[in-house]
Structure formats: structure tokens, C-alpha cells
Short mmCIF file of C-alpha atoms in Angstrom, two decimals:
data_model
loop_
_atom_site.label_atom_id
_atom_site.label_comp_id
_atom_site.label_asym_id
_atom_site.label_seq_id
_atom_site.Cartn_x
_atom_site.Cartn_y
_atom_site.Cartn_z
CA MET D 24 0.00 0.00 0.00
CA LYS D 25 1.30 3.47 -0.88
CA HIS D 26 2.48 5.64 1.99
CA ASP D 27 -0.35 7.32 3.96
CA TRP D 28 -3.02 5.62 1.85
CA GLU D 29 -5.78 3.53 3.36
CA TYR D 30 -8.21 1.10 1.80
CA LYS D 31 -11.92 1.81 2.08
CA LYS D 32 -15.10 0.58 0.49
CA LEU D 33 -16.14 2.83 -2.38
CA GLY D 34 -19.44 3.49 -0.59
CA GLU D 35 -17.49 5.06 2.29
CA ILE D 36 -16.22 7.94 0.13
CA CYS D 37 -19.28 8.71 -2.00
CA ASP D 38 -23.08 8.73 -2.01
CA LYS D 39 -25.53 7.96 -4.80
CA GLY D 40 -28.50 9.91 -6.08
CA SER D 41 -31.28 9.04 -8.51
CA SER D 42 -32.99 10.84 -11.37
CA ASN D 43 -36.66 10.47 -12.24
CA ILE D 44 -36.40 12.35 -15.53
CA SER D 45 -37.99 10.50 -18.43
CA LEU D 46 -37.55 12.00 -21.88
CA ASN D 47 -41.11 11.31 -22.99
CA LYS D 48 -42.40 13.37 -20.06
CA ILE D 49 -40.35 16.49 -20.81
CA GLU D 50 -40.80 16.75 -24.57
CA ASP D 51 -42.38 20.19 -24.21
CA ASN D 52 -40.11 21.38 -21.41
CA ILE D 53 -37.62 23.99 -22.64
CA GLY D 54 -35.19 26.01 -20.55
CA GLU D 55 -31.62 27.07 -19.87
CA TYR D 56 -30.42 24.17 -17.72
CA ALA D 57 -28.58 21.28 -19.39
CA LEU D 58 -29.93 17.75 -19.34
CA PHE D 59 -27.46 14.97 -20.15
CA GLY D 60 -27.92 11.37 -21.23
CA ALA D 61 -25.62 8.45 -21.96
CA SER D 62 -24.53 9.99 -25.26
CA GLY D 63 -24.05 13.52 -23.95
CA TYR D 64 -26.13 16.70 -24.03
CA VAL D 65 -29.85 16.06 -24.64
CA LYS D 66 -31.59 19.44 -24.34
CA GLY D 67 -32.17 22.48 -22.14
CA ILE D 68 -34.92 22.28 -19.49
CA ASP D 69 -36.34 24.75 -16.97
CA PHE D 70 -35.11 23.01 -13.81
CA TYR D 71 -32.02 21.19 -12.51
CA HIS D 72 -31.21 18.54 -9.91
CA ASN D 73 -27.67 19.52 -8.96
CA GLU D 74 -26.46 22.86 -7.67
CA ASN D 75 -22.79 21.79 -7.87
CA PRO D 76 -20.67 19.65 -10.23
CA TYR D 77 -21.25 15.92 -9.83
CA ILE D 78 -20.38 12.53 -11.31
CA GLY D 79 -22.72 10.49 -13.47
CA ILE D 80 -22.58 6.78 -14.29
CA VAL D 81 -24.64 5.14 -17.04
CA LYS D 82 -26.62 2.51 -15.15
CA ASP D 83 -28.95 1.19 -17.87
CA GLY D 84 -28.54 0.24 -21.53
CA SER D 85 -25.77 0.94 -24.00
CA GLY D 86 -22.60 2.31 -22.41
CA CYS D 87 -23.50 0.83 -19.03
CA GLY D 88 -20.77 1.68 -16.50
CA ARG D 89 -19.42 4.75 -18.34
CA VAL D 90 -18.26 7.48 -15.95
CA ASN D 91 -18.10 11.24 -16.47
CA ILE D 92 -18.25 14.51 -14.58
CA TYR D 93 -21.03 17.05 -15.21
CA PRO D 94 -21.39 20.80 -14.59
CA ALA D 95 -23.32 22.59 -11.86
CA LYS D 96 -27.01 23.38 -12.41
CA SER D 97 -27.65 20.42 -14.66
CA SER D 98 -29.35 17.02 -14.54
CA LEU D 99 -29.17 13.47 -15.89
CA VAL D 100 -31.88 11.31 -17.42
CA GLY D 101 -33.28 8.45 -15.38
CA THR D 102 -31.04 5.81 -16.94
CA MET D 103 -28.04 7.38 -15.20
CA GLN D 104 -26.85 7.40 -11.59
CA TYR D 105 -25.72 10.48 -9.66
CA ILE D 106 -22.53 10.03 -7.62
CA TYR D 107 -21.51 12.61 -4.98
CA PRO D 108 -18.14 12.66 -3.15
CA LYS D 109 -18.18 12.73 0.63
CA GLN D 110 -15.99 14.97 2.77
CA ASN D 111 -12.23 14.83 2.07
CA CYS D 112 -12.79 13.25 -1.34
CA ASP D 113 -11.90 15.34 -4.38
CA ILE D 114 -14.61 14.99 -7.04
CA LYS D 115 -12.17 14.62 -9.93
CA PHE D 116 -10.08 12.11 -7.99
CA LEU D 117 -13.29 10.13 -7.48
CA MET D 118 -14.06 10.34 -11.21
CA TYR D 119 -10.64 8.98 -12.19
CA LEU D 120 -10.92 6.31 -9.52
CA LEU D 121 -14.30 5.18 -10.85
CA GLN D 122 -12.93 5.15 -14.41
CA SER D 123 -10.14 2.83 -13.24
CA LEU D 124 -12.55 0.23 -11.85
CA ASP D 125 -13.77 -2.70 -13.91
CA LEU D 126 -17.44 -1.76 -13.59
CA SER D 127 -18.31 -3.88 -16.63
CA SER D 128 -17.66 -6.99 -14.53
CA LEU D 129 -20.74 -6.12 -12.47
CA VAL D 130 -23.15 -5.55 -15.37
CA THR D 131 -26.25 -7.73 -15.26
CA GLY D 132 -29.00 -8.33 -17.80
CA ALA D 133 -28.72 -9.31 -21.45
CA ALA D 134 -31.54 -7.44 -23.21
CA ILE D 135 -31.03 -4.30 -21.09
CA PRO D 136 -27.66 -4.21 -19.28
CA HIS D 137 -27.78 -2.73 -15.77
CA ILE D 138 -25.28 -1.87 -13.07
CA TYR D 139 -26.13 -1.29 -9.39
CA PHE D 140 -24.49 1.06 -6.89
CA LYS D 141 -25.03 -1.56 -4.17
CA ASP D 142 -22.61 -3.81 -6.07
CA TYR D 143 -19.81 -1.43 -7.04
CA SER D 144 -19.99 0.43 -3.73
CA LYS D 145 -18.39 -2.69 -2.20
CA PHE D 146 -15.17 -2.27 -4.18
CA SER D 147 -12.15 -1.94 -1.91
CA ILE D 148 -10.20 1.06 -3.13
CA PRO D 149 -7.04 2.95 -2.08
CA VAL D 150 -7.72 6.45 -0.73
CA PRO D 151 -4.83 8.91 -0.22
CA PRO D 152 -4.99 12.13 1.82
CA LEU D 153 -6.78 15.03 0.13
CA PRO D 154 -3.56 16.90 -0.89
CA THR D 155 -2.32 13.73 -2.60
CA GLN D 156 -5.66 13.32 -4.35
CA GLN D 157 -5.39 16.86 -5.70
CA SER D 158 -1.81 16.24 -6.88
CA ILE D 159 -2.95 13.09 -8.74
CA VAL D 160 -5.82 15.02 -10.31
CA SER D 161 -3.43 17.75 -11.49
CA GLU D 162 -1.20 15.18 -13.19
CA LEU D 163 -4.07 13.26 -14.84
CA ASP D 164 -5.82 16.49 -15.87
CA SER D 165 -2.64 17.64 -17.65
CA LEU D 166 -2.45 14.39 -19.60
CA SER D 167 -6.19 14.47 -20.30
CA LYS D 168 -5.83 17.98 -21.73
CA ILE D 169 -3.05 16.87 -24.06
CA ILE D 170 -5.24 13.99 -25.25
CA ALA D 171 -8.25 16.26 -25.74
CA ASP D 172 -6.18 18.89 -27.57
CA CYS D 173 -4.77 16.25 -29.94
CA LYS D 174 -8.27 15.01 -30.73
CA VAL D 175 -9.47 18.55 -31.42
CA THR D 176 -6.46 19.15 -33.66
CA LEU D 177 -7.21 15.99 -35.65
CA LYS D 178 -10.82 17.12 -36.14
CA ASP D 179 -9.56 20.54 -37.26
CA TYR D 180 -7.27 18.87 -39.81
CA ASP D 181 -10.20 16.80 -41.10
CA ALA D 182 -12.31 19.94 -41.42
CA LEU D 183 -9.46 21.72 -43.22
CA GLU D 184 -9.18 18.89 -45.75
CA GLN D 185 -12.91 19.02 -46.42
CA SER D 186 -12.76 22.80 -46.76
CA ILE D 187 -9.94 22.58 -49.31
CA PHE D 188 -11.89 20.03 -51.35
CA TYR D 189 -15.02 22.21 -51.48
CA ASP D 190 -13.00 25.36 -52.20
CA MET D 191 -11.29 23.70 -55.14
CA PHE D 192 -14.06 21.51 -56.54
CA GLY D 193 -17.37 22.59 -55.00
CA ASP D 194 -20.21 20.21 -54.20
CA PRO D 195 -19.56 17.06 -56.30
CA VAL D 196 -23.28 16.20 -56.46
CA LYS D 197 -24.53 19.67 -57.45
CA ASN D 198 -21.41 20.33 -59.58
CA ASP D 199 -21.74 24.04 -58.86
CA LYS D 200 -18.34 24.70 -60.52
CA GLY D 201 -19.45 23.17 -63.82
CA TRP D 202 -16.84 20.41 -64.19
CA GLU D 203 -16.99 17.76 -66.90
CA VAL D 204 -19.30 14.93 -65.78
CA LYS D 205 -19.16 11.20 -66.53
CA LYS D 206 -20.86 8.14 -65.08
CA ILE D 207 -18.80 6.49 -62.37
CA GLU D 208 -18.65 3.31 -64.45
CA ASP D 209 -16.92 5.32 -67.21
CA VAL D 210 -14.29 6.71 -64.84
CA TYR D 211 -13.72 3.89 -62.33
CA SER D 212 -13.75 0.12 -62.10
CA LEU D 213 -15.56 -1.08 -58.97
CA LYS D 214 -14.79 -4.62 -57.87
CA ALA D 215 -15.58 -6.38 -54.59
CA GLY D 216 -13.01 -8.62 -52.92
CA LYS D 217 -13.25 -12.26 -51.93
CA THR D 218 -14.75 -14.14 -49.00
CA ILE D 219 -12.51 -15.13 -46.12
CA LYS D 220 -12.89 -17.41 -43.10
CA ALA D 221 -13.15 -15.86 -39.65
CA ASN D 222 -10.22 -17.93 -38.36
CA GLU D 223 -7.95 -16.35 -40.98
CA LEU D 224 -8.10 -12.97 -39.21
CA SER D 225 -5.88 -11.65 -36.48
CA GLU D 226 -6.94 -8.69 -34.34
CA GLU D 227 -3.44 -7.24 -34.08
CA PRO D 228 -0.98 -6.39 -36.86
CA SER D 229 2.29 -8.28 -37.01
CA GLU D 230 4.99 -9.23 -39.49
CA GLY D 231 3.61 -11.12 -42.48
CA LEU D 232 0.05 -9.88 -41.98
CA TYR D 233 -1.78 -7.31 -44.11
CA PRO D 234 -4.77 -5.05 -43.35
CA CYS D 235 -8.02 -6.77 -44.29
CA PHE D 236 -10.80 -4.42 -45.39
CA GLY D 237 -14.46 -5.31 -44.95
CA GLY D 238 -17.63 -3.27 -45.34
CA ASN D 239 -16.84 -0.96 -42.43
CA GLY D 240 -13.09 -0.50 -42.81
CA ILE D 241 -10.26 -2.66 -41.48
CA ARG D 242 -11.68 -5.89 -39.99
CA GLY D 243 -8.33 -7.24 -38.86
CA TYR D 244 -5.11 -8.56 -40.35
CA ILE D 245 -4.56 -11.52 -42.65
CA ALA D 246 -1.64 -13.51 -44.08
CA LYS D 247 -2.44 -12.77 -47.73
CA LYS D 248 -2.91 -9.74 -49.94
CA SER D 249 -5.09 -8.91 -52.92
CA HIS D 250 -3.95 -5.39 -53.83
CA CYS D 251 -0.94 -3.11 -53.70
CA GLY D 252 -1.18 0.63 -54.24
CA SER D 253 -3.50 3.50 -53.26
CA TYR D 254 -7.23 2.90 -53.62
CA PRO D 255 -10.53 4.22 -52.28
CA ILE D 256 -12.61 1.38 -50.82
CA ILE D 257 -16.42 1.55 -50.62
CA GLY D 258 -18.22 -0.50 -47.99
CA ARG D 259 -21.15 -2.27 -49.64
CA GLN D 260 -22.71 -4.05 -46.67
CA GLY D 261 -23.12 -3.44 -42.96
CA ALA D 262 -24.00 -0.73 -40.47
CA LEU D 263 -21.77 1.85 -42.19
CA CYS D 264 -22.81 0.84 -45.68
CA GLY D 265 -21.64 3.39 -48.28
CA ASN D 266 -18.70 4.62 -46.21
CA VAL D 267 -15.42 5.20 -48.04
CA ASN D 268 -11.96 4.29 -46.73
CA PHE D 269 -8.54 4.82 -48.22
CA ALA D 270 -6.05 1.95 -48.51
CA GLU D 271 -2.35 2.36 -49.20
CA GLY D 272 0.31 -0.28 -49.69
CA GLU D 273 -0.46 -4.00 -49.55
CA PHE D 274 -3.86 -5.10 -48.29
CA TYR D 275 -6.66 -7.62 -48.72
CA ALA D 276 -10.29 -6.81 -49.62
CA THR D 277 -13.25 -9.01 -48.65
CA GLU D 278 -16.50 -9.44 -50.57
CA HIS D 279 -18.02 -6.53 -48.61
CA ALA D 280 -15.27 -4.11 -49.68
CA VAL D 281 -15.45 -2.58 -53.16
CA VAL D 282 -12.03 -1.52 -54.41
CA VAL D 283 -12.11 1.51 -56.73
CA SER D 284 -9.50 1.59 -59.51
CA ASN D 285 -9.16 3.97 -62.45
CA LYS D 286 -10.33 3.60 -66.04
CA ILE D 287 -9.40 7.24 -66.67
CA GLU D 288 -6.30 8.62 -64.95
CA CYS D 289 -7.37 10.19 -61.64
CA ASN D 290 -5.50 10.95 -58.46
CA PRO D 291 -6.54 8.36 -55.84
CA LEU D 292 -6.70 10.92 -53.01
CA PHE D 293 -8.97 13.12 -55.09
CA SER D 294 -11.13 10.07 -55.88
CA TYR D 295 -11.36 9.20 -52.17
CA PHE D 296 -12.59 12.69 -51.23
CA LEU D 297 -14.90 12.76 -54.23
CA LEU D 298 -16.60 9.48 -53.30
CA THR D 299 -16.75 10.42 -49.62
CA ASN D 300 -18.53 13.68 -50.41
CA MET D 301 -20.98 12.01 -52.79
CA LYS D 302 -22.68 10.50 -49.68
CA LEU D 303 -23.08 7.05 -51.23
CA GLU D 304 -24.86 5.78 -48.10
CA ARG D 305 -28.03 7.38 -49.50
CA LEU D 306 -28.07 4.60 -52.13
CA ALA D 307 -28.17 1.79 -49.55
CA LYS D 308 -31.16 -0.55 -49.41
CA GLY D 309 -32.44 -2.60 -46.49
CA VAL D 310 -32.88 -1.93 -42.78
CA ALA D 311 -31.74 -4.98 -40.80
CA GLN D 312 -28.75 -5.55 -43.09
CA PRO D 313 -28.21 -2.50 -45.35
CA GLY D 314 -26.56 -3.15 -48.69
CA LEU D 315 -25.18 -1.09 -51.53
CA SER D 316 -25.16 -2.43 -55.07
CA VAL D 317 -22.22 -1.74 -57.37
CA ALA D 318 -24.72 -1.13 -60.17
CA SER D 319 -26.37 1.75 -58.30
CA VAL D 320 -23.00 3.39 -57.63
CA ASN D 321 -21.94 2.98 -61.26
CA GLU D 322 -25.00 4.96 -62.38
CA GLU D 323 -24.03 8.01 -60.32
CA ASN D 324 -22.53 11.03 -62.01
CA SER D 325 -18.91 11.86 -61.22
CA ILE D 326 -17.24 15.22 -61.72
CA LEU D 327 -13.93 15.07 -63.58
CA PRO D 328 -11.73 18.12 -62.91
CA PRO D 329 -8.41 18.39 -64.77
CA LEU D 330 -5.74 15.98 -63.51
CA PRO D 331 -3.21 18.74 -62.62
CA LEU D 332 -5.81 20.29 -60.30
CA GLN D 333 -6.47 16.89 -58.71
CA GLN D 334 -2.73 16.47 -58.12
CA GLN D 335 -2.48 19.97 -56.66
CA PHE D 336 -5.26 19.05 -54.24
CA ALA D 337 -3.53 15.76 -53.36
CA SER D 338 -0.28 17.59 -52.54
CA LYS D 339 -2.12 19.78 -50.04
CA ILE D 340 -3.80 16.77 -48.47
CA GLU D 341 -0.52 14.88 -48.20
CA ALA D 342 1.02 17.81 -46.30
CA ILE D 343 -1.92 17.84 -43.88
CA GLU D 344 -1.79 14.05 -43.51
CA LYS D 345 1.85 14.34 -42.46
CA MET D 346 0.84 16.75 -39.68
CA LYS D 347 -2.04 14.44 -38.74
CA SER D 348 0.40 11.55 -38.47
CA GLU D 349 2.56 13.52 -36.04
CA THR D 350 -0.50 14.47 -33.99
CA LYS D 351 -1.70 10.84 -33.90
CA LYS D 352 1.72 9.80 -32.62
CA ALA D 353 1.55 12.45 -29.87
CA LEU D 354 -1.98 11.30 -29.02
CA GLN D 355 -0.91 7.67 -28.76
CA GLU D 356 2.03 8.58 -26.52
CA ALA D 357 -0.19 10.70 -24.25
CA GLU D 358 -2.81 7.95 -24.01
CA THR D 359 -0.16 5.36 -23.19
CA LEU D 360 1.28 7.57 -20.46
CA PHE D 361 -2.19 8.39 -19.10
CA ASN D 362 -3.07 4.69 -18.87
CA ALA D 363 0.24 3.93 -17.19
CA ARG D 364 -0.30 6.64 -14.56
CA MET D 365 -3.88 5.50 -13.97
CA ASP D 366 -2.55 1.99 -13.42
CA TYR D 367 0.16 3.30 -11.09
CA TRP D 368 -2.20 5.31 -8.90
CA PHE D 369 -5.20 3.01 -8.76
CA ASN D 370 -3.91 -0.56 -9.14
#
């Protein structure tokens, strides 16, 4: 045990509270106070449950066991649990502590997962003196800020790339810049990959394995390859049907991944952004298992700006992607360090 720390039951350092707010009963309620649910902000209402900041845990449904801290003068929906720190317990220390616990091990129920305070309140946890708690919070907050800043930067880079595409080429569906137009089947060759067996896939990359693309992006890694180069890949089946990914180098494509190659010379990065912004998901059919037919995509109109302009666009994107790569590396390092410090303090 760390110096000056003592072990207590979780229930000794915090109390619970309950919400009776049901969304179907406040449809017409509008106000200035934030109401939060499992997925974040829901709406503004004209009352609040909590005068001060507090912790919330998802207790029912998807995301069961997720922990977060919420602002003063706000409330949670009834599927979430209020958690309040007792005296000499820093609220952010308590949040990090709760995030370190394996709350998922206590989830019950198959159709509707549920987690109970009476169960996780029995966890035996290390509790340092308040000044130590605040020092731990300061360290973890600094790392959390680096992580959050990296994620914001990556989103800004994504937005910048989209902005450059629209500035240079306009809306590819409306063709508001009046580019030459051809059917996709006249510009590109769309071909799905081949079926694989589940036992051929590995979850982690390693030497001799190649990324394996399915309908929703990389499914795993496999000891064979079907393509080498730079290609847009359209997902033709699954929850994200119509999404577009970009593959570079050696990879394998399954029957749910449609690899896009050129009939007319086009820059592959331009083609990726073009197909992404054509919103091909609107062509999907089916509810339980959405699907996208190659024939329907082939019938879509594709703008065809001059190749030098496509290459100019690609050069700009490549420069941004280099900066994104550096930011992703910094993000990974910060997340690794954060996880290591969480493990050090709470395990």
C-alpha cells in the first residue's frame, strides 16, 4: 500500500442519487439548464437537480458503467446514476478512480444491461490524503488535456481537408463549378473482394500480416494480400454501408469491400474525397442488413476536374496528412502515459 493511503469501500467515500427524468415526459419542457444522457447533451430544461458539479454513471442500456463529470445546475436522465463525493474526497479524484474500476464486470441483464451502486460500492479502493488526491488530479488532468487537444487538432485537420476540397471543386453532387461529368462506371472500375474465413483474421498487426478491409473499414489482419497501391474502398454491406476508406500499400479486400481503380487517370486521393462527399450511403437498401449495389453506384454522375488540379489538391492533403500523423503519434504517446499513470495510482 502506498504511503499514507488507506483502503476503504467505495461506498465510504461517495453517495448515490437518482434521477426520475424521463424524456417522454419532458418533450415540451424547454429552458436554460442542461440535461445529459448516456450519449451527452440532450436538451435544455427549466429546472435542474444539482447545484454543484457531480459525477454520473450510465446505469442502464448501452454504455453501461461509463463514468463522467457534469457541470453545476444540470441534470441526468433516469437511466443514469448520480454520484456525490463525501468529505475529504476530491470529485475529480473520485471520477478517475471510478474510471479505473472494472465496472463492466458487475453488469447484469442481457436485453437491457444494468449496473447497481449496491454492487460497485463494495469495491475496496485505495484512498490517499486530500492533498495527494489533488496532486494526482493535477497530473491526470494535464495528460487528459493533451489527449483532448490532440483530438481537437485531428478534427480541425479533417475539417481543413474538407474545406480545401469544397473550395477547389465545389459540391460534387450539385457540380456548382461546372466540371466535366461522366458516369462512375466510365471513370472507375468497382470490384468487390473475396470471401474469407473468420479464423484467418488476427486482431493485431504483425509481421507477415496485411490489413483486411471489410464493409466498415479494417476488420483485422490476414496472411495474404489482394492489392498493392493506393485505392478508395467503398463498404457495400453493414451498419456503415456506403462509407469510403482509403487503402495504401499492400492489403486484402473481402467481398463486402469494393475496391475503386481507375479507367481514366485520376489521383486516388482526389477520388477518395470525391466518393466520400458524394454520400453514397443514400443509395443503400435494407434496414436490418443494409446493402449497396455496385450497379447503383456505377450509375451516379462523377465530376472530372483536370488531372493537374487533382494532383495539386492531393499535394495539399498529403502535407496535412503528415501533420495528422505527427498528432496521432503524440496522441498515442499521451494515451499510453495516461493509462500507465492510472494503473500506477489506482492498481
